[in-house]
């Protein structure tokens, strides 16, 4: 492993050599003895929760929210038998897990048939080198508003050093907004063409707390020790700032990359994003609050959780550390914070994407997509779009339609142009599938002309988040990109009237969702799929459809296509 890494570094700049070495790398993985398995049985049910005093049906896994942690090491096989005991079809998505060659198991409505109520389905996938903090959540309907989430962590293999000392313990923090209305009611509101508007409050690990409330501590420190907090924003739409009373945070990891270890008083985390911080118990032993507040909302929402010290004496102070500035000044503050996130190039941990190149600044861009989000209407109903197209899932998952070669009957490729064209207010509602060329190195600009912050995620890949700036993008802006040590991640925020640029190599064959992580927008069309087909239909590029893949709709009962071959 170490050796391959150093060969890879030596080969940079020579594309052919790189491709050969990558192939060698892939081959090395295949011939290894079978990788270890991690098994889970999940029973998914409703259970009443009322963090803000109003009870609703939440989605629990094995009776809990947050659900069980999937703790894994790179190359582990993850096998999860999901028993759907809800009254609605269900899928889970593994946010941040790249599913190499395996969009079959990606768990999006466009890639898999849902697990029907009263039945079970077993996911099987392998985690690779996305060393760090990720999460899973239900991707169907508005289930995300009801919970059903949990942590998915990937550790480095033994012998690969991690660039910080092993913490005394680690804690999972799920920041989220919360709607008092149930997920069915929220879905009906959107189906009727209305907005679900603002959430009712914020929660940490599905609990809401106010200063002075009696609370169970979320973490108990021993004086002098250092702890890792793995923090994700699993909410529906709200960007959240979080901070500890009296304690600094050292950022060490972000969505699978080890970062340069800077200190922060507070951090902004947007929907769908994760990171890890180290916190040292270096204060007087008593109670402290962890504080979370909404960002860029007219009316600020907030919540607290409790951190205690073993043998600590004294309640947490009522005075909370103030939030960073909001509005225009707050956007500048937040963009500056984004720019401080750098990849630690000397950390010897596995590269998050060894199959791609990490000398990304030297690769020629083969395609640029400029994606502009819009809000509009169709037939008097609220819709959201990207470059004028508002995605709608057909009855049969697109991946299966494509595999069974029935695409010409169900959808048109490339309805959405690479950059906005024509009347921005016009919206077409249709399946939104973009053809992509296998192994192309693409630049994607997300440009936001709205007053609402955006958050985007790409499945199947990590990308280099090279720039965020106010205003409009133009090719000259490329000179401002961070082409050296941008973090490799899978989610990026786009501030109001601003743009963000990311770069990635489309080297993972499959069908991959690109979406707004803001769930009203996602549900009403602000998403599309990249169809990255390997022309070879070869097992080298993509796994065969799993034997247990659920078939539904138009492909049910159809003769199976010829399997892929070596
Ligand atoms: C998670 O996995 C790592 C690596 O195998 C192990 O060291 C750690 O103790 C595990 N954590 C939990 C909470 O099981
Ligand atoms: C459903 O669960 C049973 C074990 O209880 C298992 O044998 C079977 O393979 C599962 N079915 C699917 C489709 O995963
Ligand atoms: C980067 O990682 C190296 C190697 O583990 C570590 O020694 C160094 O402190 C890290 N650098 C920064 C700036 O975080
Ligand atoms: C998109 O991909 C499909 C399936 O491979 C192909 O039939 C179609 O011609 C492609 N369209 C374009 C515009 O490349």
Coordinates of C-alpha atoms and ligand atoms in Angstrom, one line a residue:
X1 CA 0.0 0.0 0.0
X2 CA 2.7 2.4 1.1
X3 CA 4.7 1.4 -2.0
X4 CA 1.8 1.9 -4.4
X5 CA 1.2 5.4 -2.9
X6 CA 4.8 6.4 -3.5
X7 CA 4.8 5.0 -7.0
X8 CA 1.6 7.0 -7.6
X9 CA 3.2 10.2 -6.4
X10 CA 6.2 9.6 -8.7
X11 CA 3.9 9.0 -11.7
X12 CA 2.1 12.3 -11.6
X13 CA 2.1 14.4 -14.7
X14 CA 2.3 11.3 -16.9
X15 CA -1.3 10.4 -17.6
X16 CA -0.6 7.0 -19.3
X17 CA 1.7 5.9 -16.6
X18 CA -0.9 7.0 -14.1
X19 CA -3.7 5.0 -15.8
X20 CA -1.5 1.9 -15.9
X21 CA -0.6 2.3 -12.2
X22 CA -4.2 2.8 -11.3
X23 CA -5.0 -0.4 -13.1
X24 CA -2.2 -2.1 -11.2
X25 CA -3.6 -0.7 -8.0
X26 CA -7.1 -2.0 -8.8
X27 CA -5.7 -5.4 -9.7
X28 CA -3.8 -5.5 -6.4
X29 CA -7.1 -5.0 -4.6
X30 CA -8.8 -7.8 -6.5
X31 CA -6.2 -10.5 -5.9
X32 CA -6.1 -9.9 -2.1
X33 CA -7.6 -12.5 0.2
X34 CA -11.3 -11.8 0.7
X35 CA -11.8 -8.7 2.8
X36 CA -13.6 -8.9 6.2
X37 CA -17.3 -8.6 6.6
X38 CA -19.4 -6.5 8.9
X39 CA -23.0 -7.6 9.3
X40 CA -26.1 -5.7 10.5
X41 CA -29.8 -6.5 10.9
X42 CA -31.9 -3.4 10.9
X43 CA -35.5 -3.3 12.0
X44 CA -37.0 0.0 10.7
X45 CA -40.1 1.2 12.6
X46 CA -42.0 4.3 13.5
X47 CA -41.8 5.6 17.1
X48 CA -43.1 8.8 18.6
X49 CA -40.6 11.5 19.3
X50 CA -41.4 15.0 20.5
X51 CA -38.2 17.0 20.9
X52 CA -40.1 20.3 20.6
X53 CA -43.1 19.2 22.7
X54 CA -45.2 18.0 19.7
X55 CA -45.2 14.2 19.1
X56 CA -44.8 12.8 15.6
X57 CA -43.9 9.5 14.0
X58 CA -40.1 9.4 13.7
X59 CA -38.2 6.7 11.8
X60 CA -36.2 4.5 14.2
X61 CA -33.7 1.8 13.5
X62 CA -33.7 -1.0 16.0
X63 CA -35.7 1.3 18.2
X64 CA -33.3 4.2 18.1
X65 CA -32.6 7.6 16.6
X66 CA -29.8 8.1 15.8
X67 CA -29.6 4.6 14.4
X68 CA -26.8 2.1 14.8
X69 CA -23.3 3.2 13.9
X70 CA -21.7 1.5 10.9
X71 CA -18.1 1.4 12.1
X72 CA -15.8 0.0 9.4
X73 CA -12.3 -0.1 8.1
X74 CA -11.4 0.5 4.5
X75 CA -12.1 -2.5 2.3
X76 CA -14.6 -4.0 4.7
X77 CA -17.7 -5.6 3.1
X78 CA -20.8 -4.1 4.7
X79 CA -23.9 -6.3 4.7
X80 CA -27.1 -4.7 6.1
X81 CA -30.4 -6.7 6.1
X82 CA -33.1 -4.0 6.3
X83 CA -36.5 -5.0 7.5
X84 CA -39.0 -2.4 6.4
X85 CA -41.7 -2.3 9.1
X86 CA -43.0 1.1 8.0
X87 CA -46.2 1.4 5.9
X88 CA -44.3 2.9 3.0
X89 CA -41.6 1.9 0.5
X90 CA -38.1 2.7 1.8
X91 CA -34.5 3.1 0.7
X92 CA -31.3 4.1 2.5
X93 CA -28.5 6.1 1.0
X94 CA -24.9 5.9 2.2
X95 CA -23.9 9.5 2.0
X96 CA -20.3 9.9 1.2
X97 CA -19.5 6.3 0.5
X98 CA -18.4 6.2 -3.2
X99 CA -19.7 2.7 -4.0
X100 CA -16.9 2.0 -6.5
X101 CA -18.4 0.2 -9.6
X102 CA -21.5 -0.3 -7.6
X103 CA -24.3 2.3 -8.1
X104 CA -26.6 -0.8 -7.8
X105 CA -26.3 -0.4 -4.0
X106 CA -26.4 3.4 -3.8
X107 CA -29.9 3.5 -2.4
X108 CA -31.4 6.4 -4.4
X109 CA -34.8 6.3 -6.0
X110 CA -33.1 6.5 -9.4
X111 CA -30.9 3.5 -8.8
X112 CA -32.9 0.9 -6.8
X113 CA -36.4 -0.4 -6.4
X114 CA -37.6 0.5 -2.9
X115 CA -38.0 -2.1 -0.2
X116 CA -41.7 -2.6 0.2
X117 CA -43.5 -2.5 3.5
X118 CA -43.3 -5.8 5.4
X119 CA -40.3 -7.1 3.4
X120 CA -36.6 -7.0 3.8
X121 CA -33.6 -6.4 1.5
X122 CA -29.9 -6.9 2.1
X123 CA -27.5 -4.2 1.0
X124 CA -24.0 -5.4 0.3
X125 CA -21.2 -3.0 -0.5
X126 CA -17.5 -2.4 0.1
X127 CA -16.1 0.8 1.7
X128 CA -12.9 2.0 0.2
X129 CA -10.6 4.8 1.1
X130 CA -13.0 7.4 2.2
X131 CA -11.4 7.5 5.6
X132 CA -13.6 9.6 7.9
X133 CA -17.1 10.6 8.8
X134 CA -20.2 10.0 6.8
X135 CA -23.8 9.2 7.5
X136 CA -26.8 7.2 6.1
X137 CA -30.4 8.4 5.8
X138 CA -33.6 7.3 4.1
X139 CA -33.8 8.8 0.6
X140 CA -37.4 8.0 -0.2
X141 CA -40.2 10.6 -0.1
X142 CA -39.8 13.0 2.9
X143 CA -38.5 10.3 5.2
X144 CA -35.4 12.3 5.9
X145 CA -37.6 14.7 8.0
X146 CA -38.5 11.8 10.3
X147 CA -34.9 10.7 11.1
X148 CA -33.7 7.2 10.1
X149 CA -30.1 8.5 10.1
X150 CA -26.9 7.3 11.7
X151 CA -23.1 7.4 11.5
X152 CA -21.0 5.6 8.9
X153 CA -17.4 5.8 9.7
X154 CA -14.4 4.4 7.7
X155 CA -11.1 3.9 9.5
X156 CA -7.7 3.6 7.9
X157 CA -6.3 0.1 7.7
X158 CA -3.8 -0.8 10.4
X159 CA -0.3 0.4 9.8
X160 CA -1.5 3.4 7.9
X161 CA -0.8 6.2 10.4
X162 CA -3.5 8.8 11.1
X163 CA -2.2 12.4 11.5
X164 CA -3.2 12.8 15.1
X165 CA -3.1 10.8 18.4
X166 CA -5.8 8.3 18.9
X167 CA -8.5 10.2 20.9
X168 CA -9.6 9.0 24.4
X169 CA -13.1 8.5 23.0
X170 CA -15.3 9.6 20.1
X171 CA -18.8 11.1 20.0
X172 CA -21.3 11.5 17.2
X173 CA -23.1 14.7 16.8
X174 CA -26.0 14.9 14.4
X175 CA -27.1 18.5 13.9
X176 CA -30.5 19.0 12.3
X177 CA -33.5 21.2 11.9
X178 CA -36.8 19.6 13.0
X179 CA -40.4 19.9 11.7
X180 CA -43.2 19.2 14.1
X181 CA -45.3 18.0 11.2
X182 CA -45.0 14.3 10.2
X183 CA -43.3 13.3 7.0
X184 CA -46.6 12.3 5.3
X185 CA -48.1 15.7 5.9
X186 CA -44.9 17.4 4.7
X187 CA -45.0 15.3 1.5
X188 CA -48.7 16.2 0.9
X189 CA -47.8 19.9 1.2
X190 CA -45.2 19.5 -1.5
X191 CA -47.3 17.3 -3.7
X192 CA -50.0 20.0 -3.4
X193 CA -47.5 22.5 -4.8
X194 CA -46.8 24.4 -1.6
X195 CA -43.6 25.0 0.4
X196 CA -43.0 23.3 3.8
X197 CA -41.5 26.6 4.8
X198 CA -39.2 26.9 7.8
X199 CA -38.6 24.2 10.4
X200 CA -39.9 24.6 14.0
X201 CA -36.5 24.3 15.7
X202 CA -33.1 22.7 15.9
X203 CA -32.1 19.4 17.5
X204 CA -28.8 17.7 18.4
X205 CA -29.1 13.9 18.2
X206 CA -32.9 14.3 17.9
X207 CA -33.1 16.2 21.2
X208 CA -33.7 19.8 21.8
X209 CA -32.3 21.6 24.8
X210 CA -32.6 25.1 26.3
X211 CA -30.2 26.7 28.8
X212 CA -31.1 25.6 32.3
X213 CA -33.0 22.4 31.1
X214 CA -32.1 19.2 32.9
X215 CA -30.3 17.1 30.4
X216 CA -28.2 13.9 30.1
X217 CA -24.7 14.8 29.1
X218 CA -23.9 14.0 25.5
X219 CA -20.3 13.4 26.4
X220 CA -18.4 13.2 29.7
X221 CA -14.7 14.3 29.7
X222 CA -11.8 13.3 31.8
X223 CA -9.6 16.2 32.5
X224 CA -6.6 16.4 30.3
X225 CA -7.8 14.0 27.6
X226 CA -8.6 14.7 24.0
X227 CA -11.8 13.6 22.3
X228 CA -13.0 13.3 18.7
X229 CA -16.4 14.7 17.8
X230 CA -17.7 13.5 14.5
X231 CA -20.3 16.0 13.4
X232 CA -22.8 15.9 10.5
X233 CA -25.6 18.2 9.5
X234 CA -28.4 15.7 8.6
X235 CA -31.1 18.3 8.4
X236 CA -33.7 19.2 5.8
X237 CA -32.4 22.7 4.8
X238 CA -30.8 24.7 7.6
X239 CA -27.1 25.7 7.7
X240 CA -25.9 25.4 11.3
X241 CA -23.1 27.0 13.3
X242 CA -21.8 25.0 16.3
X243 CA -19.4 25.8 19.1
X244 CA -18.5 24.7 22.6
X245 CA -18.5 26.9 25.7
X246 CA -14.9 27.4 26.8
X247 CA -13.3 24.9 24.5
X248 CA -11.5 25.2 21.1
X249 CA -11.9 22.8 18.3
X250 CA -9.1 21.4 16.1
X251 CA -10.4 20.4 12.7
X252 CA -8.8 17.1 11.6
X253 CA -11.1 15.6 9.0
X254 CA -13.8 16.5 6.5
X255 CA -15.9 14.0 4.5
X256 CA -13.0 11.6 4.1
X257 CA -10.0 13.9 3.9
X258 CA -7.5 14.7 6.6
X259 CA -7.3 18.5 6.8
X260 CA -4.6 20.9 7.9
X261 CA -5.2 21.1 11.7
X262 CA -6.5 24.6 12.4
X263 CA -8.2 25.8 15.6
X264 CA -11.7 27.1 15.5
X265 CA -14.1 28.8 18.0
X266 CA -17.1 27.8 15.9
X267 CA -17.8 26.1 12.6
X268 CA -20.5 26.4 10.0
X269 CA -21.9 23.1 8.7
X270 CA -24.3 23.0 5.8
X271 CA -26.9 20.3 5.1
X272 CA -25.3 17.0 4.1
X273 CA -21.8 17.9 5.4
X274 CA -19.6 16.1 8.0
X275 CA -16.4 16.8 9.7
X276 CA -14.3 15.7 12.8
X277 CA -12.9 18.0 15.4
X278 CA -10.7 17.2 18.4
X279 CA -11.6 18.9 21.7
X280 CA -9.2 18.8 24.7
X281 CA -10.7 18.7 28.2
X282 CA -8.4 21.6 29.4
X283 CA -10.9 23.7 31.4
X284 CA -12.2 23.8 34.9
X285 CA -14.0 20.5 35.6
X286 CA -17.7 21.5 35.4
X287 CA -20.6 21.4 32.9
X288 CA -20.4 23.2 29.5
X289 CA -22.9 23.6 26.6
X290 CA -22.5 22.7 23.0
X291 CA -24.4 25.3 21.1
X292 CA -26.0 25.1 17.7
X293 CA -27.6 28.0 15.9
X294 CA -29.2 28.4 12.5
X295 CA -27.3 30.4 9.8
X296 CA -28.8 33.0 7.4
X297 CA -32.4 32.7 8.7
X298 CA -34.4 35.9 9.6
X299 CA -35.4 34.3 12.9
X300 CA -32.5 32.5 14.5
X301 CA -33.1 29.0 15.8
X302 CA -30.9 27.4 18.4
X303 CA -30.4 24.5 20.8
X304 CA -27.9 23.3 23.3
X305 CA -26.5 20.0 24.5
X306 CA -24.6 19.3 27.7
X307 CA -20.9 18.3 28.0
X308 CA -19.8 17.3 31.5
X309 CA -16.5 16.4 33.3
X310 CA -16.0 13.3 35.4
X311 CA -16.1 14.6 39.0
X312 CA -16.9 18.0 37.7
X313 CA -18.6 20.5 40.0
X314 CA -20.9 23.3 38.9
X315 CA -23.6 23.9 36.3
X316 CA -22.9 25.2 32.8
X317 CA -22.8 29.0 32.6
X318 CA -26.0 30.6 31.2
X319 CA -24.0 32.9 29.0
X320 CA -23.4 31.2 25.6
X321 CA -20.6 31.9 23.2
X322 CA -22.1 34.3 20.6
X323 CA -22.8 33.1 17.0
X324 CA -20.7 34.6 14.2
X325 CA -22.2 37.5 12.2
X326 CA -25.2 36.8 10.0
X327 CA -26.3 38.5 6.7
X328 CA -23.8 39.9 4.3
X329 CA -21.0 40.1 6.8
X330 CA -21.8 36.6 7.9
X331 CA -21.5 35.3 4.4
X332 CA -18.0 36.9 4.1
X333 CA -17.1 35.3 7.5
X334 CA -18.3 31.9 6.3
X335 CA -16.5 32.1 2.9
X336 CA -13.3 32.9 4.8
X337 CA -13.8 29.9 6.9
X338 CA -14.3 27.7 3.8
X339 CA -11.0 29.0 2.4
X340 CA -9.2 28.0 5.6
X341 CA -10.1 24.3 5.0
X342 CA -7.0 22.7 3.4
X343 CA -6.0 19.2 2.6
X344 CA -3.0 18.0 4.6
X345 CA -0.8 16.9 1.7
X346 CA 1.8 15.3 4.0
X347 CA -0.5 13.1 6.0
X348 CA 0.4 9.6 5.0
X349 CA -3.1 8.3 5.3
X350 CA -4.7 6.6 2.3
X351 CA -5.8 9.2 -0.3
X352 CA -9.6 9.5 -0.3
X353 CA -9.6 8.8 -4.0
X354 CA -6.5 6.8 -5.0
X355 CA -8.2 5.8 -8.2
X356 CA -8.2 9.4 -9.3
X357 CA -5.3 11.8 -9.2
X358 CA -4.6 14.1 -6.4
X359 CA -2.4 16.4 -8.4
X360 CA -5.7 17.7 -9.7
X361 CA -4.3 21.1 -10.6
X362 CA -2.3 19.7 -13.4
X363 CA -5.1 17.8 -15.2
X364 CA -6.7 19.4 -18.3
X365 CA -10.4 20.1 -17.8
X366 CA -12.3 18.1 -20.5
X367 CA -15.7 19.5 -19.7
X368 CA -17.3 22.4 -17.8
X369 CA -20.8 22.4 -16.5
X370 CA -22.4 25.5 -15.1
X371 CA -25.4 24.6 -13.0
X372 CA -27.8 27.4 -12.0
X373 CA -30.6 26.6 -9.5
X374 CA -34.0 28.2 -10.1
X375 CA -37.3 28.2 -8.3
X376 CA -40.5 28.3 -10.4
X377 CA -43.8 26.7 -11.1
X378 CA -45.4 24.0 -13.2
X379 CA -49.1 23.9 -13.5
X380 CA -49.4 26.3 -10.6
X381 CA -47.3 24.1 -8.4
X382 CA -43.9 24.9 -6.8
X383 CA -40.9 23.3 -8.5
X384 CA -37.1 23.7 -8.3
X385 CA -34.8 23.2 -11.3
X386 CA -31.2 23.1 -12.5
X387 CA -30.6 24.9 -15.8
X388 CA -34.3 24.8 -16.4
X389 CA -34.9 21.1 -15.8
X390 CA -36.8 19.9 -12.8
X391 CA -36.1 16.2 -12.2
X392 CA -38.9 13.7 -11.7
X393 CA -38.3 10.0 -11.0
X394 CA -40.0 7.7 -13.5
X395 CA -41.9 4.7 -12.0
X396 CA -38.9 2.4 -12.7
X397 CA -35.5 3.3 -11.4
X398 CA -33.4 4.9 -14.1
X399 CA -30.4 2.6 -13.5
X400 CA -32.6 -0.4 -14.2
X401 CA -34.2 1.2 -17.3
X402 CA -30.7 1.9 -18.6
X403 CA -29.4 -1.6 -17.8
X404 CA -32.4 -3.3 -19.5
X405 CA -31.8 -0.9 -22.5
X406 CA -35.3 0.6 -22.4
X407 CA -34.1 4.2 -22.0
X408 CA -35.6 5.4 -25.4
X409 CA -39.0 4.5 -24.1
X410 CA -38.8 6.3 -20.8
X411 CA -36.5 9.3 -20.8
X412 CA -34.3 11.5 -23.0
X413 CA -30.6 11.9 -22.2
X414 CA -29.2 15.4 -21.9
X415 CA -32.4 17.3 -21.7
X416 CA -30.5 19.7 -19.4
X417 CA -27.8 21.8 -21.1
X418 CA -24.3 22.1 -19.7
X419 CA -25.0 25.7 -18.9
X420 CA -28.3 27.6 -18.6
X421 CA -29.9 28.5 -22.0
X422 CA -32.9 30.5 -22.8
X423 CA -35.6 31.8 -20.4
X424 CA -34.5 31.1 -16.8
X425 CA -38.1 31.2 -15.5
X426 CA -39.2 28.3 -17.8
X427 CA -39.1 24.9 -16.1
X428 CA -39.4 21.5 -17.8
X429 CA -40.4 18.6 -15.5
X430 CA -38.9 15.3 -16.6
X431 CA -36.3 12.7 -15.7
X432 CA -33.0 14.6 -15.7
X433 CA -30.1 12.3 -16.9
X434 CA -26.9 13.7 -18.1
X435 CA -24.6 11.7 -20.3
X436 CA -21.0 11.7 -19.1
X437 CA -17.9 10.3 -20.6
X438 CA -16.1 7.7 -18.5
X439 CA -12.9 9.1 -17.0
X440 CA -13.5 12.7 -18.1
X441 CA -12.0 15.3 -15.8
X442 CA -14.9 17.8 -15.2
X443 CA -15.3 21.2 -13.6
X444 CA -18.7 21.9 -12.2
X445 CA -19.7 25.4 -11.3
X446 CA -22.7 25.8 -9.0
X447 CA -24.1 29.3 -9.4
X448 CA -26.8 30.6 -7.1
X449 CA -28.8 33.6 -8.1
X450 CA -31.3 33.1 -5.3
X451 CA -31.3 34.7 -1.8
X452 CA -31.3 31.3 -0.2
X453 CA -28.1 29.4 0.5
X454 CA -27.7 26.1 -1.4
X455 CA -25.9 22.8 -0.5
X456 CA -25.0 20.3 -3.2
X457 CA -23.8 16.7 -3.0
X458 CA -22.4 14.3 -5.7
X459 CA -22.8 10.6 -5.3
X460 CA -20.1 8.1 -6.4
X461 CA -17.2 10.6 -6.3
X462 CA -15.2 12.9 -4.1
X463 CA -14.4 16.2 -5.7
X464 CA -11.9 19.0 -5.1
X465 CA -13.7 22.0 -3.7
X466 CA -11.5 24.6 -5.4
X467 CA -13.4 27.9 -4.9
X468 CA -16.3 29.8 -3.5
X469 CA -16.8 33.5 -4.4
X470 CA -19.6 36.1 -4.4
X471 CA -21.0 37.2 -7.7
X472 CA -21.0 35.4 -11.1
X473 CA -18.5 32.9 -12.4
X474 CA -16.5 33.5 -15.6
X475 CA -13.5 31.5 -17.0
X476 CA -11.1 34.2 -15.6
X477 CA -12.1 33.2 -12.1
X478 CA -10.1 30.0 -12.6
X479 CA -7.0 31.9 -11.7
X480 CA -8.4 32.2 -8.2
X481 CA -8.9 28.4 -7.7
X482 CA -7.0 26.5 -5.1
X483 CA -5.2 24.1 -7.3
X484 CA -2.9 22.7 -4.6
X485 CA -4.5 21.7 -1.4
X486 CA -8.3 22.0 -1.7
X487 CA -10.1 19.4 0.4
X488 CA -11.4 16.4 -1.4
X489 CA -15.0 16.0 -0.3
X490 CA -18.5 15.3 -1.6
X491 CA -20.6 18.3 -0.5
X492 CA -20.4 22.0 -1.1
X493 CA -22.4 25.0 0.0
X494 CA -23.3 27.9 -2.4
X495 CA -24.0 31.2 -0.7
X496 CA -26.7 33.6 -1.9
X497 CA -25.7 35.3 -5.2
X498 CA -22.4 33.4 -5.2
X499 CA -20.8 30.5 -7.0
X500 CA -18.8 27.4 -6.0
X501 CA -16.4 25.4 -8.2
X502 CA -15.5 21.7 -7.9
X503 CA -13.4 19.3 -10.0
X504 CA -13.5 15.6 -10.3
X505 CA -12.6 12.7 -12.5
X506 CA -15.6 10.7 -13.6
X507 CA -13.8 7.4 -13.2
X508 CA -16.6 5.5 -11.4
X509 CA -18.9 3.9 -13.9
X510 CA -22.6 3.9 -12.8
X511 CA -25.6 6.2 -12.4
X512 CA -24.9 8.9 -9.8
X513 CA -27.2 11.4 -8.2
X514 CA -26.2 15.0 -8.1
X515 CA -28.5 16.9 -5.8
X516 CA -29.5 19.7 -3.6
X517 CA -29.1 18.5 0.0
X518 CA -32.1 20.7 0.9
X519 CA -34.9 18.2 0.9
X520 CA -37.8 20.3 -0.3
X521 CA -35.6 21.3 -3.3
X522 CA -34.4 17.8 -3.9
X523 CA -38.0 16.4 -3.7
X524 CA -39.3 19.1 -6.1
X525 CA -36.6 18.5 -8.7
X526 CA -33.3 20.2 -7.9
X527 CA -31.3 17.1 -8.8
X528 CA -30.1 15.1 -11.8
X529 CA -28.3 11.8 -12.5
X530 CA -24.9 11.5 -14.2
X531 CA -24.9 8.4 -16.4
X532 CA -21.3 7.4 -16.5
X533 CA -21.3 4.4 -18.8
X534 CA -18.2 2.4 -19.5
X535 CA -18.4 1.5 -23.1
X536 CA -16.9 -1.9 -22.5
X537 CA -19.8 -3.3 -20.2
X538 CA -16.9 -4.9 -18.5
X539 CA -16.5 -6.2 -14.9
X540 CA -13.3 -4.2 -14.8
X541 CA -15.4 -1.0 -14.7
X542 CA -18.7 -2.0 -13.1
X543 CA -20.0 -4.9 -11.1
X544 CA -22.7 -7.0 -12.3
X545 CA -26.2 -6.4 -11.1
X546 CA -26.4 -8.2 -7.7
X547 CA -28.4 -11.5 -7.7
X548 CA -30.8 -10.1 -5.1
X549 CA -31.5 -6.8 -6.8
X550 CA -35.1 -5.9 -6.5
X551 CA -36.9 -5.5 -9.9
X552 CA -40.0 -3.4 -10.2
X553 CA -42.2 -1.5 -12.7
X554 CA -41.2 -1.8 -16.3
X555 CA -38.3 -4.3 -15.8
X556 CA -40.2 -6.7 -13.5
X557 CA -40.4 -10.2 -15.2
X558 CA -38.2 -9.0 -18.2
X559 CA -35.5 -11.5 -19.3
X560 CA -32.2 -10.5 -17.6
X561 CA -29.7 -8.8 -19.9
X562 CA -26.4 -10.5 -20.6
X563 CA -24.0 -10.1 -17.6
X564 CA -20.9 -8.1 -17.9
X565 CA -17.7 -9.9 -18.7
X566 CA -14.0 -9.5 -18.0
Ligands
LIG1 C1 -14.4 1.3 15.3 O1 -13.4 0.6 14.6 C2 -12.1 1.0 14.9 C3 -11.1 0.3 14.0 O2 -11.4 -1.0 13.8 C4 -11.9 0.5 16.4 O3 -10.6 0.8 16.8 C5 -12.9 1.3 17.3 O4 -12.7 0.8 18.6 C6 -14.3 1.0 16.8 N1 -15.2 1.9 17.5 C7 -16.3 1.4 18.0 C8 -17.1 2.4 18.7 O5 -16.7 0.3 17.9
LIG2 C1 -34.5 -11.4 4.4 O1 -34.0 -11.9 5.7 C2 -33.7 -13.3 5.7 C3 -33.2 -13.6 7.1 O2 -34.2 -13.2 8.0 C4 -32.6 -13.6 4.7 O3 -32.4 -15.0 4.7 C5 -33.0 -13.2 3.3 O4 -32.0 -13.3 2.5 C6 -33.4 -11.7 3.4 N1 -34.0 -11.3 2.0 C7 -33.4 -10.4 1.3 C8 -34.0 -10.1 -0.1 O5 -32.4 -9.8 1.6
LIG3 C1 -0.2 16.9 8.5 O1 0.1 15.6 8.7 C2 1.4 15.3 9.2 C3 1.7 13.9 9.1 O2 0.9 13.1 9.9 C4 1.4 15.9 10.6 O3 2.7 15.7 11.2 C5 1.2 17.4 10.5 O4 1.2 18.0 11.8 C6 0.0 17.8 9.7 N1 0.0 19.1 9.4 C7 -0.9 20.0 9.7 C8 -0.6 21.4 9.3 O5 -1.9 19.8 10.2
LIG4 C1 -26.1 9.2 -24.1 O1 -25.9 7.8 -23.8 C2 -26.8 6.9 -24.4 C3 -26.5 5.5 -23.9 O2 -25.2 5.2 -24.0 C4 -26.6 7.0 -25.9 O3 -27.5 6.1 -26.5 C5 -26.8 8.4 -26.4 O4 -26.5 8.5 -27.7 C6 -25.9 9.3 -25.6 N1 -26.3 10.7 -26.0 C7 -25.4 11.6 -26.2 C8 -26.0 12.9 -26.6 O5 -24.2 11.4 -26.1

